[in-house]
CSV table of C-alpha atoms and ligand atoms in Angstrom, one decimal:
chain,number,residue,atom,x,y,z
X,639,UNK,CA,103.5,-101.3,87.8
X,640,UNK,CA,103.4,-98.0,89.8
X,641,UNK,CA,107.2,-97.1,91.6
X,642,UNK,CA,107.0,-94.6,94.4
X,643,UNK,CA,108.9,-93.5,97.1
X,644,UNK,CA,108.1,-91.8,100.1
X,645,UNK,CA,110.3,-89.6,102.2
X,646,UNK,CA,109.0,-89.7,105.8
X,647,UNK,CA,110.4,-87.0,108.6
X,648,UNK,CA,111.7,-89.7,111.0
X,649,UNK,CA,111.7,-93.2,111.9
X,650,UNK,CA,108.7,-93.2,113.8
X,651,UNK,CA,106.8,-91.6,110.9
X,652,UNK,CA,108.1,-93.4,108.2
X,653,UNK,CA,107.2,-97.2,110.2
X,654,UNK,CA,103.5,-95.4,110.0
X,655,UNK,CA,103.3,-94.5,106.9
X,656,UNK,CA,104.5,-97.9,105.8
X,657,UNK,CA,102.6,-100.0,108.0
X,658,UNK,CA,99.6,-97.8,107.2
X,659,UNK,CA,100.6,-99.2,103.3
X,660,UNK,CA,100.9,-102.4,104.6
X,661,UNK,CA,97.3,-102.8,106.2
X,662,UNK,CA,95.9,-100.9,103.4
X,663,UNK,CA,96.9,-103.9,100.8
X,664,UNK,CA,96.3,-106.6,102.9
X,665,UNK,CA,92.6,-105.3,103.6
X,666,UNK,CA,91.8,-105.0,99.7
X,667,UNK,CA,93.1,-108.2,99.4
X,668,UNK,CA,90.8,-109.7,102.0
X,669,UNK,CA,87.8,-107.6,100.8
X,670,UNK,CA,88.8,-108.6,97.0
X,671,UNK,CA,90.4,-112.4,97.7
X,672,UNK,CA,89.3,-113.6,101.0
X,673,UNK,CA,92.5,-114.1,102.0
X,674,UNK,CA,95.9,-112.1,102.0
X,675,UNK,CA,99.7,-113.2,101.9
X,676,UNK,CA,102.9,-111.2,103.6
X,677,UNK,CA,105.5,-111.7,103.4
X,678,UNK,CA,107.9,-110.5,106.1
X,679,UNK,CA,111.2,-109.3,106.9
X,680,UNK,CA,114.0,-109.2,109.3
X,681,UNK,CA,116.7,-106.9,109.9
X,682,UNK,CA,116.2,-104.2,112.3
X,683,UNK,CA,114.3,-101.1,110.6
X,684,UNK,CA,111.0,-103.5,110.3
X,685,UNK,CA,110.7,-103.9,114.2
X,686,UNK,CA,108.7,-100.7,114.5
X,687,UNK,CA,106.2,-101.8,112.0
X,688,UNK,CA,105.4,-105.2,113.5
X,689,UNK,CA,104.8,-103.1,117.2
X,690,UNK,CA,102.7,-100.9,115.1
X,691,UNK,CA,100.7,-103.1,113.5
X,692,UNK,CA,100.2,-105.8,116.4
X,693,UNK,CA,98.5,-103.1,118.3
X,694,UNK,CA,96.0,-101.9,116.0
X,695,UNK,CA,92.7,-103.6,116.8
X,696,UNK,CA,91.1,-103.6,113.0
X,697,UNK,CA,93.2,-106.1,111.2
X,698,UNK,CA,91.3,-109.3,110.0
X,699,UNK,CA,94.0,-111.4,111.3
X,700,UNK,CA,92.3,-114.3,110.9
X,701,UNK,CA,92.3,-114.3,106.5
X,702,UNK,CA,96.2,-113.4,106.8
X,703,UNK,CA,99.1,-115.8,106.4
X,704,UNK,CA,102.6,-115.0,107.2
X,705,UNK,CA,105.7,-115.5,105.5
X,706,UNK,CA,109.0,-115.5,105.5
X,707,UNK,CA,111.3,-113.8,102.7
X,708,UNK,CA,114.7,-115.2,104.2
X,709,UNK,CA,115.8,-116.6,107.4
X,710,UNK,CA,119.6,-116.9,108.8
X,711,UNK,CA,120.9,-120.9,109.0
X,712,UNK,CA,121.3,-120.1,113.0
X,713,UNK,CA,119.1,-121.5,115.7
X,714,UNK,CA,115.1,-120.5,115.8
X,715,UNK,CA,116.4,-118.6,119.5
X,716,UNK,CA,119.2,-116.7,117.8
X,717,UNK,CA,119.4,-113.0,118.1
X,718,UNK,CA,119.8,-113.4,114.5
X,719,UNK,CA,116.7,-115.1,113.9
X,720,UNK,CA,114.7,-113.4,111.8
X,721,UNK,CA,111.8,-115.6,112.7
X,722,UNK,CA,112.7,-114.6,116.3
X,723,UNK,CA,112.3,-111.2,115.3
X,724,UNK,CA,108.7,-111.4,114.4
X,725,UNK,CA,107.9,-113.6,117.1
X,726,UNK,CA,109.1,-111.0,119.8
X,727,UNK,CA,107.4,-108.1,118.0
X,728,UNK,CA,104.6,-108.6,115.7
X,729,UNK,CA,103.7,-111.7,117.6
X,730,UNK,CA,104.4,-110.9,120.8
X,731,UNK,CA,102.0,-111.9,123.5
X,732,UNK,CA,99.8,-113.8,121.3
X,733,UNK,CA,97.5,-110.4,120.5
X,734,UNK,CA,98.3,-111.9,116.9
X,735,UNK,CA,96.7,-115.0,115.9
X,736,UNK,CA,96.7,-115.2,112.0
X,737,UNK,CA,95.4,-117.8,109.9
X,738,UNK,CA,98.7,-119.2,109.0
X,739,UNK,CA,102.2,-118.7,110.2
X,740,UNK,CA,104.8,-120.2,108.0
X,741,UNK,CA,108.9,-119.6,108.8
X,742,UNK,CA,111.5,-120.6,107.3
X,743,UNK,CA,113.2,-123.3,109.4
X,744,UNK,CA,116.7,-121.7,110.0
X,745,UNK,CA,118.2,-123.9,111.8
X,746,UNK,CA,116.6,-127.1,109.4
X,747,UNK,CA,120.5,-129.5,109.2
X,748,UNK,CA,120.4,-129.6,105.4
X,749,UNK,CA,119.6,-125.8,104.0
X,750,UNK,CA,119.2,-126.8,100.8
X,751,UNK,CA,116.9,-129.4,101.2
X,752,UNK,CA,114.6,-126.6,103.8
X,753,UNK,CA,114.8,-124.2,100.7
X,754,UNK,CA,113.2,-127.0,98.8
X,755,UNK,CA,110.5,-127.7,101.2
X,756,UNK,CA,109.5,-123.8,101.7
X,757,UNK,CA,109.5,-123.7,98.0
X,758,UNK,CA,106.5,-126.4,98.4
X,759,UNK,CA,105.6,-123.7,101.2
X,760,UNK,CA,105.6,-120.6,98.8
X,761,UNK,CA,104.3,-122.5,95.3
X,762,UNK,CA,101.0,-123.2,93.9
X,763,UNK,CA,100.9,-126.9,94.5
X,764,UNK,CA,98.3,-126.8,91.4
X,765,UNK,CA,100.6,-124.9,89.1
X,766,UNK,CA,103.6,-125.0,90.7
X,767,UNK,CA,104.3,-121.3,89.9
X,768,UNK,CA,104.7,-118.8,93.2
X,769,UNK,CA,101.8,-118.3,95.2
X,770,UNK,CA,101.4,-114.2,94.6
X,771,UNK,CA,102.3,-112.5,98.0
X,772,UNK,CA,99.7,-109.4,98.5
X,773,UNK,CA,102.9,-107.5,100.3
X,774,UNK,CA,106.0,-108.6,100.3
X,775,UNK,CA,108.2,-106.4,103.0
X,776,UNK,CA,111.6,-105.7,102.3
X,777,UNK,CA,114.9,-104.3,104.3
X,778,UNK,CA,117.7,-103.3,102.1
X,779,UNK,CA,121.4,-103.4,103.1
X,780,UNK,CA,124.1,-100.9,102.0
X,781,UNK,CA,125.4,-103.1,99.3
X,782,UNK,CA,121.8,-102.9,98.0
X,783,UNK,CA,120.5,-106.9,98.8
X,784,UNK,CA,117.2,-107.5,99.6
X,785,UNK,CA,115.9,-110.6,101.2
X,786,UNK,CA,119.6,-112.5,100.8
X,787,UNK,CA,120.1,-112.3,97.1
X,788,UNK,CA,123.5,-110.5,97.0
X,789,UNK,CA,124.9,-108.4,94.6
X,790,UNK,CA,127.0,-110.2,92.0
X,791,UNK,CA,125.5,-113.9,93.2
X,792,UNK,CA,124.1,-116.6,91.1
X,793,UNK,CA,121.2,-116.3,93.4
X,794,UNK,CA,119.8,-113.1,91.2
X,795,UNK,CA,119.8,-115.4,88.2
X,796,UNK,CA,117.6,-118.4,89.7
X,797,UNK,CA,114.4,-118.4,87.9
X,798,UNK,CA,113.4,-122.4,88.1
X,799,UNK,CA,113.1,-122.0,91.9
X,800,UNK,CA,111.1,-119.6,94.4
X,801,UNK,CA,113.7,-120.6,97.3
X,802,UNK,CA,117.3,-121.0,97.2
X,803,UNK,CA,120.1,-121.7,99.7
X,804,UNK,CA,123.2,-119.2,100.3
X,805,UNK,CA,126.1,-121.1,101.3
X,806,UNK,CA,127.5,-118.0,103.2
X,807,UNK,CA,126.3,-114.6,103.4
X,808,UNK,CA,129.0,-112.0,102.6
X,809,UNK,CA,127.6,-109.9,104.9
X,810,UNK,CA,127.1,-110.4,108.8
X,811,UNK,CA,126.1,-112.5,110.5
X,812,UNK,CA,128.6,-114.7,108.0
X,813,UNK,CA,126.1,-118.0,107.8
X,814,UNK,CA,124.4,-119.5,105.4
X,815,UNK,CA,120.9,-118.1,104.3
X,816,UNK,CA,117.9,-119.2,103.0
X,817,UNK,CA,116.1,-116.7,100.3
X,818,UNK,CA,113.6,-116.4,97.9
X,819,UNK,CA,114.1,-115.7,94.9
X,820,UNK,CA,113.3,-113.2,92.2
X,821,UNK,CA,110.9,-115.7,90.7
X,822,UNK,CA,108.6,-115.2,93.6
X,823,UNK,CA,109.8,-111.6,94.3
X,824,UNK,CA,108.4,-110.9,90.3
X,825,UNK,CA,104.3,-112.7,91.3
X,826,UNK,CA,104.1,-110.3,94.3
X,827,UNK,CA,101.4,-108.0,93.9
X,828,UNK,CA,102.8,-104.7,96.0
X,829,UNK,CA,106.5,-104.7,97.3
X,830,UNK,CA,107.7,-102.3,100.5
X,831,UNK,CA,111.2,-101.4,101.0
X,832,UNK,CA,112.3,-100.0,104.2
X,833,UNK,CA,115.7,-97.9,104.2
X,834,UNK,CA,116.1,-95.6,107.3
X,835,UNK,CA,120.1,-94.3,107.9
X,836,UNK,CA,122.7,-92.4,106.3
X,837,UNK,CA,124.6,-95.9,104.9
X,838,UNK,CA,121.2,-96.2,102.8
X,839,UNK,CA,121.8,-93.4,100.9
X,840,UNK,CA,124.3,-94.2,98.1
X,841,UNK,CA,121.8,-97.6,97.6
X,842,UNK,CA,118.8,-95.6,97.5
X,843,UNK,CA,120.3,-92.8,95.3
X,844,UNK,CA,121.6,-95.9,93.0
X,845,UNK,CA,117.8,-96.9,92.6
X,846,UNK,CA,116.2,-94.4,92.0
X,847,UNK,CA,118.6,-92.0,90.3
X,848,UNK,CA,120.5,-94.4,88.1
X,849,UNK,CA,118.3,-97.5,88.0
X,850,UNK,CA,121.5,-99.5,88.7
X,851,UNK,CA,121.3,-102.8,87.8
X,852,UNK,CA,124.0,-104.9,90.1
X,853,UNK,CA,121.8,-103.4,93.1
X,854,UNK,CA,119.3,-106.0,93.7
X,855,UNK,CA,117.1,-104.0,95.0
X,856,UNK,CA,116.9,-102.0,91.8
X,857,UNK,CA,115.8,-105.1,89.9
X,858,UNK,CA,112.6,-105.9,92.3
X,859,UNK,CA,109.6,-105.4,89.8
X,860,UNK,CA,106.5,-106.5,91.5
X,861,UNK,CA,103.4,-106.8,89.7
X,862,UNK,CA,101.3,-104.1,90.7
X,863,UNK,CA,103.4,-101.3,93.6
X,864,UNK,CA,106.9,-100.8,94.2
X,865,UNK,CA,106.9,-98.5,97.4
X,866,UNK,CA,110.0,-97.3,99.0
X,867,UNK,CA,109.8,-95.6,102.4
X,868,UNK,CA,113.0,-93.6,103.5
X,869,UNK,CA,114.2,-91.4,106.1
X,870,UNK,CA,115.9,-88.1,105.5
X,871,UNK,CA,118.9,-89.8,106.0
X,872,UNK,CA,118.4,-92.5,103.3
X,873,UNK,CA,116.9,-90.6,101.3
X,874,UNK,CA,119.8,-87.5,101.0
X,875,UNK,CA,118.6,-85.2,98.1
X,876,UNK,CA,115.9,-87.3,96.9
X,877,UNK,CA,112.6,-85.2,97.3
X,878,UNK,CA,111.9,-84.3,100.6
X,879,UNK,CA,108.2,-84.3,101.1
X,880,UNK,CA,106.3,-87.1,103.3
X,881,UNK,CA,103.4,-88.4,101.7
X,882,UNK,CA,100.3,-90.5,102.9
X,883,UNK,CA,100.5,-94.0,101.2
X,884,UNK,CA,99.6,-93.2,97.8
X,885,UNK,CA,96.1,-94.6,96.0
X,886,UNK,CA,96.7,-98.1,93.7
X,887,UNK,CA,96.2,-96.0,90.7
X,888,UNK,CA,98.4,-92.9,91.6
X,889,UNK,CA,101.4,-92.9,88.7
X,890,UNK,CA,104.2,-93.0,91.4
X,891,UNK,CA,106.9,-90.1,91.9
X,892,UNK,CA,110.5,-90.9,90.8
G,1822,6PG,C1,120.5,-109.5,106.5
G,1822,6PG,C2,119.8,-108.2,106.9
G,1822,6PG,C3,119.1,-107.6,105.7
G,1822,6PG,C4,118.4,-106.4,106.1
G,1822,6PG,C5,119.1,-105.2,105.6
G,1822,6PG,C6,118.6,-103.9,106.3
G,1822,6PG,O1,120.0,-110.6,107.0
G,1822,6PG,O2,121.4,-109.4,105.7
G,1822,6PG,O3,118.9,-108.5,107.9
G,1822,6PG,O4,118.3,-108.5,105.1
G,1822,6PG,O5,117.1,-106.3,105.7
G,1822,6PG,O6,120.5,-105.3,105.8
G,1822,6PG,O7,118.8,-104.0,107.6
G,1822,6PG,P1,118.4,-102.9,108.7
G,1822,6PG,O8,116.9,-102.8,108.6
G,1822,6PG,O9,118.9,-103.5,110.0
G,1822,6PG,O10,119.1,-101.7,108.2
């Protein structure tokens, strides 16, 4: 597995750079698979992305299913939704028709009983083990959780189950969650992490200087890329070059 991060000059440049990443692995795994997987994200530093990518003309939308990596137990028109997220940006206007579309039902009246159906959503139904996401896109918070797997949770242990339920998050919006887990987060093939702001920082430096273990986000080990993209901001004293999305075989820069 190849870890890399990328320090990009601003916001704008480093949703290009990612979403440059981001095409570029779903395309190889159309040309390789047929077919590609990604999963998405909420929070607010992704929202660039999705504009960037909806309004590019070249994507084979129609070999690409969408996922979900956690949704917020609040109604599917919440400002909190993350499914309402994507549908106002990346899928916006209908410009976006992919093959599949598959959220996470967030306001579903029994979580734990929608974290068992998306897990029939997100597994294999021939093997039962996690379907392998091509991309799996990640925001992290300050406290270092990705998706909602918190730090210090029994969440981050789960390994019999690609989906879990969070009875409440301990960090806002205060609801419950619904979250993959690291059992699926370990099948994908390439993993993005987007931190942009100076509250990244100590998270960032946590990963990537000390390989601190209570972060979850220093524990996410994807099968083939691990790609962080930073701003100067999150990124403090870690190098300060911008880089185009790195090759599949480059060695990755810690
Ligand atoms: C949540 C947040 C979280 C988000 C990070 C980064 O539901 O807890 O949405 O998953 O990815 O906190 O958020 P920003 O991109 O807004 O900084």
């Amino acid at each position: 597995m190849s870890r890399a991060y990328i320090v990009a000059a601003d916001p704008e440049s480093l949703a290009r750079s990612a979403s440059e990443f981001v095409v570029s692995r779903l395309e190889a795994a159309v040309r390789s698979r047929g077919a590609a997987r990604w999963m998405l994200a909420g929070g607010s530093t992704p929202r660039r992305l999705y504009e960037i990518v909806r309004d590019r003309s070249d994507i084979p939308w129609n070999r690409i299913a969408l996922y979900w990596g956690d949704e917020r137990c609040v109604p599917a028109r919440s400002p909190d939704s993350n499914r309402r997220m994507v549908e106002s940006t990346l899928l916006a206007d209908g410009r976006v028709v992919p093959a599949s579309v598959h959220p996470i039902q967030g306001d579903a009246p029994d979580p734990v009983a929608e974290a068992a159906r998306y897990g029939t959503v997100v597994d294999d139904p021939g093997t039962s083990a996690p379907l392998s996401m091509d991309v799996v896109l990640l925001g992290v918070g300050p406290d270092g959780h990705v998706a909602s797997l918190f730090p210090g949770t029994p969440e981050l242990q789960i390994r019999d189950r690609s989906v879990a339920a969070v009875a409440r998050s301990p960090v806002p919006p205060h609801v419950g969650r619904i979250t993959v887990t690291f059992r699926l987060l370990d099948s994908a093939r390439s993993i993005v992490v987007l931190a942009a702001g100076p509250e990244k920082r100590p998270v960032a430096e946590g990963v990537w200087y000390r390989d601190d273990g209570r972060l979850p986000a220093a524990r996410l080990r994807p099968t083939e890329e691990l790609r962080w993209f930073l701003d100067p901001a999150a990124a403090g004293d870690l190098d300060r070059r911008e880089a185009s999305a790195p090759a599949p075989d480059d060695p990755g820069r810690r």
